Short mmCIF file of C-alpha atoms in Angstrom, two decimals:
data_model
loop_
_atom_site.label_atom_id
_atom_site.label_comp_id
_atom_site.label_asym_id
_atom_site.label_seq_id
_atom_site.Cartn_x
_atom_site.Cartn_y
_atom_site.Cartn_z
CA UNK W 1 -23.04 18.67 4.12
CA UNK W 2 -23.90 17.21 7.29
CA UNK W 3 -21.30 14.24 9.04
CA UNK W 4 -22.47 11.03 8.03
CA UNK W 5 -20.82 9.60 11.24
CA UNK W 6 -22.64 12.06 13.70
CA UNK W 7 -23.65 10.53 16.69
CA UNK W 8 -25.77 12.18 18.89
CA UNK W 9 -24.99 11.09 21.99
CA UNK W 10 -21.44 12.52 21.30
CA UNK W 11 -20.95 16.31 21.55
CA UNK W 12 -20.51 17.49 17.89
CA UNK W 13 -16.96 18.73 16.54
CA UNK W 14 -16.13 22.35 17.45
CA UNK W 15 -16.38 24.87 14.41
CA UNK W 16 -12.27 24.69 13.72
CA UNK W 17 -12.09 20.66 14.02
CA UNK W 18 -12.85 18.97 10.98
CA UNK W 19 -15.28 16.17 10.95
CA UNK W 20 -12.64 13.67 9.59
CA UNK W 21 -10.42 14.24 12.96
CA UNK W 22 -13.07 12.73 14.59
CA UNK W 23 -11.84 9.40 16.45
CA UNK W 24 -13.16 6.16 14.90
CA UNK W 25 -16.68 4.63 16.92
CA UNK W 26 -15.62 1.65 18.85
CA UNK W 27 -18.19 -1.31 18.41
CA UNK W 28 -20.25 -2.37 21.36
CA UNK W 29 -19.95 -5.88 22.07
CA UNK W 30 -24.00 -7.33 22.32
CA UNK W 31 -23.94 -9.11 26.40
CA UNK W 32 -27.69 -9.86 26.24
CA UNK W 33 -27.75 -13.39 27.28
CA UNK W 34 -27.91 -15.77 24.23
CA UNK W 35 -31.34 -17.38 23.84
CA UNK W 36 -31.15 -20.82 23.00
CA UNK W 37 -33.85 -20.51 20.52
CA UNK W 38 -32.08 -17.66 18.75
CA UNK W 39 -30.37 -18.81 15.68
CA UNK W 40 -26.98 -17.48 14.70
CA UNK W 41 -27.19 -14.23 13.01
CA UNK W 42 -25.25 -14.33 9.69
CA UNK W 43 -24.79 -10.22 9.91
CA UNK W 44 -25.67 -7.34 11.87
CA UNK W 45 -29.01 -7.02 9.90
CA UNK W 46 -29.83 -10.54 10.18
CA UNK W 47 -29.34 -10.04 14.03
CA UNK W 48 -31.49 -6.51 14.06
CA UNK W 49 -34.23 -8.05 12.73
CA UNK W 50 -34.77 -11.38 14.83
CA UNK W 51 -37.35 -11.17 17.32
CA UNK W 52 -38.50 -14.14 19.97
CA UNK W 53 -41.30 -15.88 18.88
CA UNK W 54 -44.62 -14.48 20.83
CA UNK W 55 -45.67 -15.68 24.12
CA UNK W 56 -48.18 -18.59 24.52
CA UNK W 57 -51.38 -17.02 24.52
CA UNK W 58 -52.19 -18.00 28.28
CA UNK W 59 -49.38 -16.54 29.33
CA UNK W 60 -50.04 -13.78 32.34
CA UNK W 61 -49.72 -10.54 30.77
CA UNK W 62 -48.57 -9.06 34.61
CA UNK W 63 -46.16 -11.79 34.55
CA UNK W 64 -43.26 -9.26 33.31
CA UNK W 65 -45.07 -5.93 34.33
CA UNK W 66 -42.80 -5.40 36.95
CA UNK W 67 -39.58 -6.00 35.69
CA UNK W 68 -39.69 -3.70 32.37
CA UNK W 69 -38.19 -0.72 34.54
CA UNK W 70 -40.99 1.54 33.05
CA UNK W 71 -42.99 1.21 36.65
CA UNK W 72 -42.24 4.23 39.78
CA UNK W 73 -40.24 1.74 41.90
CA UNK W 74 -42.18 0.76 45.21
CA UNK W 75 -40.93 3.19 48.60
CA UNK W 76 -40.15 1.29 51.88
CA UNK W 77 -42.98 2.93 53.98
CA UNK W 78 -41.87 5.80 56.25
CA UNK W 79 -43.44 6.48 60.03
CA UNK W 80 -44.87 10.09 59.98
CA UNK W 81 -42.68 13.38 61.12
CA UNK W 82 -39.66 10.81 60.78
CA UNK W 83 -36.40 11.27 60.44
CA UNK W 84 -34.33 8.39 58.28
CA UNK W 85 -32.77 5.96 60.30
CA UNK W 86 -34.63 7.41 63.83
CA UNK W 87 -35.05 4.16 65.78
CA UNK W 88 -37.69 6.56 68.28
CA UNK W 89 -39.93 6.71 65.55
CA UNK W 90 -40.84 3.16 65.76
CA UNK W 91 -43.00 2.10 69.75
CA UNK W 92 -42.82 -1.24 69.88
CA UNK W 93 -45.94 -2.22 72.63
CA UNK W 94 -46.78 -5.63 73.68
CA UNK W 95 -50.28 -6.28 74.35
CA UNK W 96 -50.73 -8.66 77.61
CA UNK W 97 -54.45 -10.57 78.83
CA UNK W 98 -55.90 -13.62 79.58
CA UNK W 99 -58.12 -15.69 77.14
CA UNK W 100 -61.07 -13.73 76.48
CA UNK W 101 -59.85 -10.30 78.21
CA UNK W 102 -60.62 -8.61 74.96
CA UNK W 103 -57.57 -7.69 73.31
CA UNK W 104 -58.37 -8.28 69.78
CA UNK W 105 -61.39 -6.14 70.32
CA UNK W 106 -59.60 -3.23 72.44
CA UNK W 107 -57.35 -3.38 69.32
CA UNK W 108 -59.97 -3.00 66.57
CA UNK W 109 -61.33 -0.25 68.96
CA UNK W 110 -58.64 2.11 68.78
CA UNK W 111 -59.08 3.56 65.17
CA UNK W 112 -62.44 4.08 66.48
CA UNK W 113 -61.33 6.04 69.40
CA UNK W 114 -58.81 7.79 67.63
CA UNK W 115 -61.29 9.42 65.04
CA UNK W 116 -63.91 10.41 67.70
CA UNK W 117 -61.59 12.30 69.46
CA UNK W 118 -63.03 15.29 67.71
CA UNK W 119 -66.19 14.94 69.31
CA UNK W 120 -64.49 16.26 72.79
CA UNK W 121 -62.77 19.15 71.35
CA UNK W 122 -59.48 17.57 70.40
CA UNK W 123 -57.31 17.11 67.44
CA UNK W 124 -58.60 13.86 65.94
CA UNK W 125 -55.57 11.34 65.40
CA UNK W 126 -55.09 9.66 62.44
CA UNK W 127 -54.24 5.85 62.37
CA UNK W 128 -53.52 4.13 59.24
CA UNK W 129 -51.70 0.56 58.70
CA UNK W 130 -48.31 0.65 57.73
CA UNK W 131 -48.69 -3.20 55.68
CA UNK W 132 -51.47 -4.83 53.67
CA UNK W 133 -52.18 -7.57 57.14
CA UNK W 134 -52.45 -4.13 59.50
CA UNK W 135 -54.88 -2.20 56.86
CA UNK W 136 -56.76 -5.05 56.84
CA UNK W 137 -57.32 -5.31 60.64
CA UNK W 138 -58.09 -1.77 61.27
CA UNK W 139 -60.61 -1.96 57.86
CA UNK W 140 -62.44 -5.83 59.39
CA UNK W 141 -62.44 -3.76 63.06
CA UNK W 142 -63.74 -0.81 62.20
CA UNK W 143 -66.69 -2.85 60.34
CA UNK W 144 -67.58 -5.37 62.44
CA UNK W 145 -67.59 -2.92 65.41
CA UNK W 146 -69.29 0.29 63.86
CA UNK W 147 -71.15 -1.62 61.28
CA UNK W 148 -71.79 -5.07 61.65
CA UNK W 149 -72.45 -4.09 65.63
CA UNK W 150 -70.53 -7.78 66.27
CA UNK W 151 -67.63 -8.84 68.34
CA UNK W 152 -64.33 -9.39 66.50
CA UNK W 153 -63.60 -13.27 67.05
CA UNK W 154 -61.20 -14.36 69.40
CA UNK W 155 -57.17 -14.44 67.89
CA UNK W 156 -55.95 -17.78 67.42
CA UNK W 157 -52.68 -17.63 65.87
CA UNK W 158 -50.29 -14.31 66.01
CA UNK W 159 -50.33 -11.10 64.35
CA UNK W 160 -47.90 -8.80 64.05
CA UNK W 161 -49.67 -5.17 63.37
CA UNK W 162 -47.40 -1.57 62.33
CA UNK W 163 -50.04 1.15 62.53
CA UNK W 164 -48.82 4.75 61.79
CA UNK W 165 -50.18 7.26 64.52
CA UNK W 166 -50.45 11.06 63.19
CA UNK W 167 -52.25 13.59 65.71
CA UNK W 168 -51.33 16.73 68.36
CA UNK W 169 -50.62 16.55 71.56
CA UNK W 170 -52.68 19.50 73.87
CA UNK W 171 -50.69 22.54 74.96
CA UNK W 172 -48.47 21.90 78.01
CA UNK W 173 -45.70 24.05 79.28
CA UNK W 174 -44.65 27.52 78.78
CA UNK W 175 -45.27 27.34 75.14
CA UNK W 176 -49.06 27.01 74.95
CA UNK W 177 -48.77 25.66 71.45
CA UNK W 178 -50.04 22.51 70.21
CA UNK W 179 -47.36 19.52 68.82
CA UNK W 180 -47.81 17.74 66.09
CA UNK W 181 -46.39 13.73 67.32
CA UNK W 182 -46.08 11.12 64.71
CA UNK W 183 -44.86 7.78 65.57
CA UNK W 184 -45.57 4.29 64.43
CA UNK W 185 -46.50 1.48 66.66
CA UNK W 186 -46.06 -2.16 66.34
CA UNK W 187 -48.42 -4.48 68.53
CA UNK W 188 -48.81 -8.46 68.36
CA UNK W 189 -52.23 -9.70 68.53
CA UNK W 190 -51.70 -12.98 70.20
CA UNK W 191 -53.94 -15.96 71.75
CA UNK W 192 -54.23 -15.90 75.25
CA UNK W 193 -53.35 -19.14 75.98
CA UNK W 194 -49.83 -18.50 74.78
CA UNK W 195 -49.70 -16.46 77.92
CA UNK W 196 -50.39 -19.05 80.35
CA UNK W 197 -48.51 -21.77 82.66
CA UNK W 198 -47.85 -24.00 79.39
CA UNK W 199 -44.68 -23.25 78.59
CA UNK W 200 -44.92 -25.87 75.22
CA UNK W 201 -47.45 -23.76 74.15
CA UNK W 202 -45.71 -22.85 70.19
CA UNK W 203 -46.51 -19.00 70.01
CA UNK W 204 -45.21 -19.03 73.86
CA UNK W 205 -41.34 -18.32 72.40
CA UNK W 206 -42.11 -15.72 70.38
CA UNK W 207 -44.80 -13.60 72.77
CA UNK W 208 -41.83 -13.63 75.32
CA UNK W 209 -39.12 -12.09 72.32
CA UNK W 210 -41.80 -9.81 71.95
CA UNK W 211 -42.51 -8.70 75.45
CA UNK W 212 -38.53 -8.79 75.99
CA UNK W 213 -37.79 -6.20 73.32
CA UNK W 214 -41.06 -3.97 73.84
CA UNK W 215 -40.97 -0.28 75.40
CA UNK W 216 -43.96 -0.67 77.09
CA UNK W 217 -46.84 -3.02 78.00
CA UNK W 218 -50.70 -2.60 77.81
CA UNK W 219 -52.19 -5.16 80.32
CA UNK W 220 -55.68 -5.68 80.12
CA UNK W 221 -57.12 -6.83 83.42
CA UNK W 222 -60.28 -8.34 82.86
CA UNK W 223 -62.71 -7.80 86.31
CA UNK W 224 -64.84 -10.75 85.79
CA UNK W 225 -62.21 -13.74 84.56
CA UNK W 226 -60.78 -14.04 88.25
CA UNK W 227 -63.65 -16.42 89.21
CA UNK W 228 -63.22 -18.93 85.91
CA UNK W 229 -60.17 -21.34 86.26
CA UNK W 230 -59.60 -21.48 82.75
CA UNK W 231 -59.34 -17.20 82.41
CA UNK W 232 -58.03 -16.58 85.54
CA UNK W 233 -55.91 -13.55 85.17
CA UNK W 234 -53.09 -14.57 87.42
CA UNK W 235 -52.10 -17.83 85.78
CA UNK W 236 -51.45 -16.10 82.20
CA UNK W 237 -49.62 -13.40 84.28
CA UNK W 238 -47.05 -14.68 86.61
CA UNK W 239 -45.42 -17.38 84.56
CA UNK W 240 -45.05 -15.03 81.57
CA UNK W 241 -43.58 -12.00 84.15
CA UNK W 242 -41.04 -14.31 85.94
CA UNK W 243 -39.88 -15.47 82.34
CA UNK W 244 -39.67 -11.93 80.97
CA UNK W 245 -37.48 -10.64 84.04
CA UNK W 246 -35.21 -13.42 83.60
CA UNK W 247 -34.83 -12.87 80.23
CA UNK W 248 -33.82 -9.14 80.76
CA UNK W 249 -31.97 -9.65 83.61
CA UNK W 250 -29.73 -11.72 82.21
CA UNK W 251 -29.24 -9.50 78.78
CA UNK W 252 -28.14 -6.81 81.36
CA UNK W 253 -30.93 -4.72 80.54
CA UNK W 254 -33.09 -3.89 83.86
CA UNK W 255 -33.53 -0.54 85.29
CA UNK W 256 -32.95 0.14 88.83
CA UNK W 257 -33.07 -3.43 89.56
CA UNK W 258 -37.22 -3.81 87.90
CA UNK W 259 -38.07 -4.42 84.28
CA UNK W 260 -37.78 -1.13 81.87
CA UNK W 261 -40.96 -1.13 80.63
CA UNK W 262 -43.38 1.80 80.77
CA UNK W 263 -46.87 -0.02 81.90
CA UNK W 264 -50.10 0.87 81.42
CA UNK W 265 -52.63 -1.15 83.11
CA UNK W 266 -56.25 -1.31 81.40
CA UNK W 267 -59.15 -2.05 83.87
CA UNK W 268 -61.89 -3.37 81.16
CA UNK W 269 -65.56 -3.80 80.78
CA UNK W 270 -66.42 -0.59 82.48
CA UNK W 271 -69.76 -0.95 80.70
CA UNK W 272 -70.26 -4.13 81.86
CA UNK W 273 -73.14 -4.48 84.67
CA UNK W 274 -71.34 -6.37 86.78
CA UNK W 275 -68.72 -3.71 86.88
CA UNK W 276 -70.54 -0.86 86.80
CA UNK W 277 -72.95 -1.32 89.28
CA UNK W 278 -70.68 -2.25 92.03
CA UNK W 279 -68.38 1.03 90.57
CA UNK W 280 -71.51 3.57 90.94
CA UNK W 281 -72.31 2.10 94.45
CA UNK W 282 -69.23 2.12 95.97
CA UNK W 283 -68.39 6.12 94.50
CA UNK W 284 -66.34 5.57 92.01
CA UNK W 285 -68.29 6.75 89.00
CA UNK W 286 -68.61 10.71 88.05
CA UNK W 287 -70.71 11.90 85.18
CA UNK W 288 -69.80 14.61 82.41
CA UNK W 289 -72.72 17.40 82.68
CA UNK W 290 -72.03 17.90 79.27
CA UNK W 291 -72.34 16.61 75.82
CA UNK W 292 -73.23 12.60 75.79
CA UNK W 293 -73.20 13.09 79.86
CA UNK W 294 -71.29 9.81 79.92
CA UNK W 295 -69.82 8.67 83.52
CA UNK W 296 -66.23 8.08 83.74
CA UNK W 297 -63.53 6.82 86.62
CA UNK W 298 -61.26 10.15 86.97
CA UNK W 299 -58.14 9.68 85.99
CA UNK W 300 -56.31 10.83 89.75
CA UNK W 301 -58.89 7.59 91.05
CA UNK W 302 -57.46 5.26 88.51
CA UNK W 303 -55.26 3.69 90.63
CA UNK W 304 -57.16 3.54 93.58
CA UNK W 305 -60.13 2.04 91.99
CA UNK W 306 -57.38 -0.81 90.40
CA UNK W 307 -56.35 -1.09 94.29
CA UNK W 308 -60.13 -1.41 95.44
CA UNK W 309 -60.80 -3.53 92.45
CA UNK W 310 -58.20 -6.46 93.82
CA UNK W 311 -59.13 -5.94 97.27
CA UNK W 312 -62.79 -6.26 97.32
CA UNK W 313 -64.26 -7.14 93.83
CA UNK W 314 -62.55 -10.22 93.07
CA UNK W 315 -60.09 -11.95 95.57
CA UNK W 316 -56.58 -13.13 96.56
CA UNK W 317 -55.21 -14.09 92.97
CA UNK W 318 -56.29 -10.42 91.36
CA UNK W 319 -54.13 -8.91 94.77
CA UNK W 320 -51.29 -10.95 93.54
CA UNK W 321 -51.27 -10.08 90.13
CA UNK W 322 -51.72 -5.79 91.59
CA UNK W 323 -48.60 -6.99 93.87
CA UNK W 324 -46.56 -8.47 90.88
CA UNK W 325 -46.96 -5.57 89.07
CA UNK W 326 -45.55 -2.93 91.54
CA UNK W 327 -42.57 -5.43 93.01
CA UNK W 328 -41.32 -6.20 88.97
CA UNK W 329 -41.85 -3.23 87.49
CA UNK W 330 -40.94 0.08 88.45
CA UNK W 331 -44.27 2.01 90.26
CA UNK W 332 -43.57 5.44 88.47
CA UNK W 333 -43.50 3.71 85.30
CA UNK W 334 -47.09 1.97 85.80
CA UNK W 335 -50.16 3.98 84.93
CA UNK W 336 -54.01 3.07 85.25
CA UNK W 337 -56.79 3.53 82.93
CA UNK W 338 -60.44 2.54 83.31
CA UNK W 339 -61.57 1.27 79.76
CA UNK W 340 -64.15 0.23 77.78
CA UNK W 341 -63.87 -0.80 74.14
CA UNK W 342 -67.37 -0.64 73.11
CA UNK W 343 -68.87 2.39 76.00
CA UNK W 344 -72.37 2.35 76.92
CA UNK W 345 -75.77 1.93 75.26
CA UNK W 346 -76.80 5.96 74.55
CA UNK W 347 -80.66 6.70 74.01
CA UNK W 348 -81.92 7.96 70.68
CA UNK W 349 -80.68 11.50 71.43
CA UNK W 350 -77.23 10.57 72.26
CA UNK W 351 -76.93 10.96 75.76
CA UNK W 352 -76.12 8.24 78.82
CA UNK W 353 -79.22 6.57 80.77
CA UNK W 354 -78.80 4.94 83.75
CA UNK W 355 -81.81 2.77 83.66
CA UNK W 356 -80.66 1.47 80.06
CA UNK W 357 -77.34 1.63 79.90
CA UNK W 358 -75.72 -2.19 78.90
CA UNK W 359 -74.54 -2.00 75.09
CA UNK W 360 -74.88 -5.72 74.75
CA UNK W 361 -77.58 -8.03 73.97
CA UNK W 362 -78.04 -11.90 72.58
CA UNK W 363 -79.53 -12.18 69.23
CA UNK W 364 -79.94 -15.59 67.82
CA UNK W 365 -77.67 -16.83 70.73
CA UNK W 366 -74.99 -14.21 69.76
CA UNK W 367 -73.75 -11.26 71.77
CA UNK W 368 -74.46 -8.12 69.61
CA UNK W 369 -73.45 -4.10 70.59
CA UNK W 370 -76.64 -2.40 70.92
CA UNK W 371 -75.46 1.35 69.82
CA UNK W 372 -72.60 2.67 67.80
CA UNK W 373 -69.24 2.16 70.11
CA UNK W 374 -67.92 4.72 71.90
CA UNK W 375 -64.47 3.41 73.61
CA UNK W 376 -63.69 4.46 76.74
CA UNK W 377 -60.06 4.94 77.42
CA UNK W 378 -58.81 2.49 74.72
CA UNK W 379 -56.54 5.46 72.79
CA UNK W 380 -55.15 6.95 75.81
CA UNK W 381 -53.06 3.79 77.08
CA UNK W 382 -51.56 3.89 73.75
CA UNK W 383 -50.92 7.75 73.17
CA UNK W 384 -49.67 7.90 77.34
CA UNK W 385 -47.30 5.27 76.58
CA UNK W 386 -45.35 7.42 73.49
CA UNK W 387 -45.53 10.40 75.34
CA UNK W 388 -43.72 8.63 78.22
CA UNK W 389 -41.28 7.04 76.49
CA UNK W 390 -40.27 9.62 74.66
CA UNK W 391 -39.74 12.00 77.43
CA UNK W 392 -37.48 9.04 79.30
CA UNK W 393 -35.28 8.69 76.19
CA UNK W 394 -34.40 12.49 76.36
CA UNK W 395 -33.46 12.28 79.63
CA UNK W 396 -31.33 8.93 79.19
CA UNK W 397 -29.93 6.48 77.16
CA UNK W 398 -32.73 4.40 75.74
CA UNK W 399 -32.24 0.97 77.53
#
């Protein structure tokens, strides 16, 4: 006959120990909180078969979804080819321009950039939001951009982006073999203003914390704001830099006497006509003979064409912003990029025409992109940036 007091949650009596040896079960007290509306219970039964009264009827039935333990429990999101903990995982940039430079749209531009990579023969990167806000930025860019063919509207307020980053880098070295990089990188979309002389200006705190405890920098310098006093790159550049270095010199954190930061400096609007023109006349501008046969800055003319576009395109302010940059800043950790965030207007077969080349026209009195974007130089600032910061941490203490 079986034991009447088998539990079976208890390992059963060996065959030699008789059931009766058994020790006696000792009661569990009942610690569920006591519900007001719960009467006494006269005996156990009487307190096994209560049950609350059921819910009002407009009651949310999510309302206790989460909480009934029967749900996977929610992970904290983790950065790509990470390792827990692994503080280099995480590239924390600050994005720097004046009003109207075009940072929110070089920002929406860079998933773009990063998935047409293929086109030219290289690993396509993958770039996917690491929060619902930084999803939903790369989702409205990509749209409005690609499909809507419209400009992304101006930020007024502050966003703080995360945006995981999963690609290869090209073969380098003695090994010849492609590496895969993952990193994550966190980016403020900020208003413009907040950049400028007025230091009451309420996002102004909080841009500085952020430039302060970035990595690197992506400055966009905008060719044709140097002639508008309200956009003029200089004023939302020099009040901000003196700021920043005081701020990190007096944490104790400059390097060889300049700011830390790795720099890359974003010459924009290629595509624009008042850019371009001048660019192609003066020699700047190569062509691909290949493919889309678009025309480019090369990359070893960067620089110069920064240096030629202070000293002869637009004036005295844009030399002292170029001189700013190489007496606060370190002039090996600067680097130069020729960009475009939308590229040029490509005829029906695909393929660069100089007589119709602008990618912008006015519709209804607003400024619409011609042809399906193809960003010049937008990815690479980004991409340069990990790649050089991550080679300076192995060879030091990260600042």
């Amino acid at each position: 006959m079986p034991d009447p007091y088998y539990d079976p949650n208890e390992n059963p009596p060996g065959p030699d120990e008789p059931p009766w040896r058994r020790p006696e079960p000792v009661p569990v007290p009942d610690l569920r909180p006591r519900d007001p509306e719960r009467p006494e219970p006269e005996n156990e039964a009487a307190a096994a078969s209560w049950s609350p009264a059921p819910a009002p009827a407009s009651a949310p039935a999510s309302a206790s979804a989460g909480l009934d333990g029967h749900l996977q429990p929610g992970m904290i999101p983790r950065p790509p080819n990470s390792v827990p903990g692994a503080s280099t995982d995480r590239l924390r940039i600050g994005l720097w321009g004046a009003p109207l430079s075009g940072k929110t749209t070089y920002l929406s531009a860079v998933p773009i950039a990063a998935m047409q990579q293929s086109r030219h023969g290289h690993a396509g990167w993958a770039v996917s939001g690491m929060n619902p806000q930084s999803t939903e930025f790369l989702t409205s860019g990509v749209t409005q951009l690609e499909s809507d063919r419209v400009f992304p509207e101006a930020s007024v307020g502050q966003q703080h982006l995360a945006w995981s980053f999963q690609g290869e880098e090209p073969p380098s070295g003695v090994l010849r073999r492609r590496r895969e990089v993952g990193f994550v990188l966190e980016v403020q979309d900020v208003a413009g203003e907040a950049y400028g002389k007025n230091s009451e200006h309420a996002l102004r705190p909080r841009v500085l914390d952020q430039l302060a405890r970035s990595q690197g920098l992506v400055y966009l310098f905008d060719p044709l704001l140097g002639s508008r006093p309200a956009t003029r790159g200089l004023d939302f550049f020099y009040s901000m830099l003196t700021e920043l270095n005081t701020r990190v010199r007096d944490e104790g954190k400059l390097h060889r006497n300049r700011l830390p930061h790795h720099v890359s400096v974003c010459v924009t609007k290629f595509d624009h006509p008042e850019v371009f023109r001048p660019a192609v006349e003066a020699g700047w501008v190569t062509q691909d003979s290949e493919g889309s046969r678009l025309p480019r800055v090369p990359a070893e003319q960067a620089a110069r064409y920064f240096e030629w576009m202070c000293d002869e395109f637009q004036g005295s302010s844009a030399r002292l912003v170029r001189d700013g940059l190489g007496s606060f800043f370190r002039p090996e950790r600067i680097s130069y990029y020729v960009s475009s965030a939308i590229g040029f207007r490509l005829n029906p077969q695909h393929v660069f025409d100089y007589r119709n080349y602008h990618n912008v026209e006015i519709v209804d009195g607003v400024s619409r992109i011609c042809t399906s974007p193809v960003p010049i130089n937008v990815l690479e600032p980004l991409t340069d940036l990990e790649r050089r910061i991550r080679s300076t941490s192995h060879r030091r203490r990260p600042w």
